[in-house]
Amino acid sequence: MAHIFPEKPLTKTDGEKELINFLKDILDDSWYLFYEPLIENRQPDILLYSEMFGTVIIEVKDFRANTIKSILPNKWEIEVDNRIVSIQSPYLQAQSYCYKLIEILEKDSLFSSSLNGRIKFPVIPVCYFSNISTAELNQLDIKRFIPSENIL
């Protein structure tokens, strides 16, 4: 079972709670799951770390397929309380957390190699859409903007 920090996170959404419960059951004790870790004033939903596999930063979205009104590479329009709201692409949001974490870790010799100061392990952005089925993801053509290997 994965180690979780905090031990009993007070999640903000059902999707976050669902994913944390799923991950803690399927991942072994070599994994560390951090709920809303602070990365220089930014808080990704979930950060997973394994010494063997690296780091995965997961952006959780509880959207329903019918609330997504438009998808562009940089921004999405979603319906919230009968209003259309523009938000940053969830994938770009996850990527920005990854870039910030990499920037921080590359400054520390513990995490970086002597070759160009690059970190020694991968940091991968992932999106999890808790209320959208695979068929709906295909119908919305989300994979045009988010690589399929970066969607849970």
CSV table of C-alpha atoms in Angstrom, one decimal:
chain,number,residue,atom,x,y,z
A,1,MET,CA,0.0,0.0,0.0
A,2,ALA,CA,1.3,3.5,-0.9
A,3,HIS,CA,2.4,5.9,1.8
A,4,ILE,CA,0.0,8.8,1.9
A,5,PHE,CA,0.7,12.4,3.1
A,6,PRO,CA,-1.3,13.7,4.9
A,7,GLU,CA,-2.3,10.2,6.2
A,8,LYS,CA,-6.0,11.1,5.9
A,9,PRO,CA,-6.3,13.9,3.3
A,10,LEU,CA,-9.4,16.1,3.4
A,11,THR,CA,-10.1,16.1,-0.3
A,12,LYS,CA,-11.9,18.9,-2.0
A,13,THR,CA,-13.7,16.8,-4.6
A,14,ASP,CA,-15.2,13.3,-5.0
A,15,GLY,CA,-12.8,12.6,-7.9
A,16,GLU,CA,-9.7,13.3,-5.7
A,17,LYS,CA,-11.1,11.0,-3.0
A,18,GLU,CA,-11.9,8.3,-5.4
A,19,LEU,CA,-8.5,8.4,-7.1
A,20,ILE,CA,-6.5,8.5,-3.8
A,21,ASN,CA,-8.4,5.5,-2.5
A,22,PHE,CA,-7.8,3.6,-5.8
A,23,LEU,CA,-4.1,4.5,-5.9
A,24,LYS,CA,-3.4,3.6,-2.2
A,25,ASP,CA,-4.9,0.1,-2.8
A,26,ILE,CA,-3.1,-0.7,-6.1
A,27,LEU,CA,0.3,0.9,-5.5
A,28,ASP,CA,2.8,-0.9,-3.3
A,29,ASP,CA,4.8,0.6,-0.4
A,30,SER,CA,7.6,1.9,-2.7
A,31,TRP,CA,5.2,4.7,-3.8
A,32,TYR,CA,4.6,7.9,-1.9
A,33,LEU,CA,1.4,9.9,-2.6
A,34,PHE,CA,1.2,13.5,-1.6
A,35,TYR,CA,-2.2,15.3,-1.6
A,36,GLU,CA,-1.9,19.0,-2.6
A,37,PRO,CA,1.8,19.4,-1.9
A,38,LEU,CA,3.1,22.9,-1.9
A,39,ILE,CA,5.5,23.6,-4.8
A,40,GLU,CA,6.5,27.3,-4.5
A,41,ASN,CA,3.0,28.6,-3.9
A,42,ARG,CA,1.4,26.1,-6.3
A,43,GLN,CA,-0.5,23.0,-5.3
A,44,PRO,CA,-1.1,20.2,-7.7
A,45,ASP,CA,-3.9,17.8,-6.7
A,46,ILE,CA,-1.8,14.7,-6.4
A,47,LEU,CA,2.0,14.0,-6.6
A,48,LEU,CA,3.1,10.4,-6.8
A,49,TYR,CA,6.8,9.5,-6.2
A,50,SER,CA,8.6,6.2,-6.6
A,51,GLU,CA,12.4,5.9,-6.5
A,52,MET,CA,12.1,3.3,-9.3
A,53,PHE,CA,9.7,5.1,-11.6
A,54,GLY,CA,10.0,8.8,-10.8
A,55,THR,CA,7.3,11.4,-10.2
A,56,VAL,CA,3.8,11.7,-11.6
A,57,ILE,CA,1.8,14.9,-11.1
A,58,ILE,CA,-1.9,14.4,-11.5
A,59,GLU,CA,-4.5,17.1,-12.1
A,60,VAL,CA,-8.0,15.8,-11.2
A,61,LYS,CA,-11.0,17.2,-12.9
A,62,ASP,CA,-14.6,16.3,-11.9
A,63,PHE,CA,-16.1,17.8,-15.1
A,64,ARG,CA,-18.9,16.0,-16.8
A,65,ALA,CA,-18.8,15.6,-20.6
A,66,ASN,CA,-21.8,17.9,-21.1
A,67,THR,CA,-20.2,20.7,-19.1
A,68,ILE,CA,-17.2,21.0,-21.4
A,69,LYS,CA,-18.2,23.6,-24.0
A,70,SER,CA,-15.0,24.0,-26.0
A,71,ILE,CA,-11.4,22.6,-25.9
A,72,LEU,CA,-8.4,24.5,-27.3
A,73,PRO,CA,-4.8,23.7,-26.7
A,74,ASN,CA,-4.3,26.4,-24.0
A,75,LYS,CA,-7.8,27.0,-22.6
A,76,TRP,CA,-11.1,25.1,-22.1
A,77,GLU,CA,-14.5,26.6,-21.6
A,78,ILE,CA,-16.7,24.8,-19.1
A,79,GLU,CA,-20.1,25.4,-17.7
A,80,VAL,CA,-20.2,26.2,-14.0
A,81,ASP,CA,-23.5,27.3,-12.4
A,82,ASN,CA,-25.1,28.1,-15.7
A,83,ARG,CA,-22.1,30.3,-16.8
A,84,ILE,CA,-19.4,29.6,-19.3
A,85,VAL,CA,-16.0,30.0,-17.6
A,86,SER,CA,-12.5,29.9,-19.3
A,87,ILE,CA,-9.9,27.8,-17.6
A,88,GLN,CA,-6.3,26.8,-18.4
A,89,SER,CA,-6.0,23.4,-20.1
A,90,PRO,CA,-5.8,20.8,-17.4
A,91,TYR,CA,-2.8,19.2,-19.2
A,92,LEU,CA,-1.0,22.6,-19.3
A,93,GLN,CA,-1.8,23.0,-15.6
A,94,ALA,CA,-0.2,19.7,-14.8
A,95,GLN,CA,2.8,20.5,-17.0
A,96,SER,CA,3.3,23.8,-15.3
A,97,TYR,CA,3.6,22.0,-11.9
A,98,CYS,CA,6.1,19.5,-13.5
A,99,TYR,CA,8.2,22.4,-14.9
A,100,LYS,CA,8.3,24.1,-11.5
A,101,LEU,CA,9.2,20.9,-9.7
A,102,ILE,CA,12.0,20.2,-12.2
A,103,GLU,CA,13.3,23.7,-11.9
A,104,ILE,CA,13.5,23.4,-8.1
A,105,LEU,CA,15.1,19.9,-8.2
A,106,GLU,CA,17.7,20.8,-10.8
A,107,LYS,CA,19.2,23.3,-8.4
A,108,ASP,CA,19.9,20.5,-5.9
A,109,SER,CA,22.9,18.2,-6.5
A,110,LEU,CA,21.1,15.4,-4.6
A,111,PHE,CA,18.5,15.2,-7.4
A,112,SER,CA,20.5,16.3,-10.5
A,113,SER,CA,23.3,14.6,-12.3
A,114,SER,CA,26.7,16.2,-13.2
A,115,LEU,CA,25.5,16.2,-16.9
A,116,ASN,CA,23.9,19.6,-17.6
A,117,GLY,CA,22.3,19.7,-14.1
A,118,ARG,CA,19.3,17.6,-15.3
A,119,ILE,CA,17.4,15.6,-12.7
A,120,LYS,CA,17.9,11.9,-12.6
A,121,PHE,CA,14.3,10.7,-12.9
A,122,PRO,CA,11.2,11.5,-15.0
A,123,VAL,CA,8.5,13.9,-13.9
A,124,ILE,CA,5.3,13.2,-15.8
A,125,PRO,CA,2.0,15.3,-16.1
A,126,VAL,CA,-1.2,13.3,-16.0
A,127,CYS,CA,-4.9,14.3,-16.1
A,128,TYR,CA,-7.7,12.3,-14.5
A,129,PHE,CA,-11.3,13.0,-15.5
A,130,SER,CA,-13.4,11.3,-12.8
A,131,ASN,CA,-16.8,11.7,-14.4
A,132,ILE,CA,-15.9,11.2,-18.1
A,133,SER,CA,-15.9,7.7,-19.7
A,134,THR,CA,-13.4,6.6,-22.3
A,135,ALA,CA,-16.2,6.8,-24.9
A,136,GLU,CA,-16.9,10.4,-23.9
A,137,LEU,CA,-13.2,11.3,-23.9
A,138,ASN,CA,-13.1,10.0,-27.5
A,139,GLN,CA,-16.3,11.8,-28.4
A,140,LEU,CA,-14.9,15.1,-27.1
A,141,ASP,CA,-11.6,14.4,-28.9
A,142,ILE,CA,-9.6,15.3,-25.8
A,143,LYS,CA,-6.8,13.1,-27.0
A,144,ARG,CA,-6.2,15.7,-29.7
A,145,PHE,CA,-4.9,18.0,-26.9
A,146,ILE,CA,-3.7,15.6,-24.2
A,147,PRO,CA,-1.6,12.5,-25.2
A,148,SER,CA,-3.5,9.3,-24.3
A,149,GLU,CA,-0.6,8.1,-22.2
A,150,ASN,CA,-1.1,11.2,-20.0
A,151,ILE,CA,-4.8,10.5,-19.3
A,152,LEU,CA,-5.9,8.2,-16.5
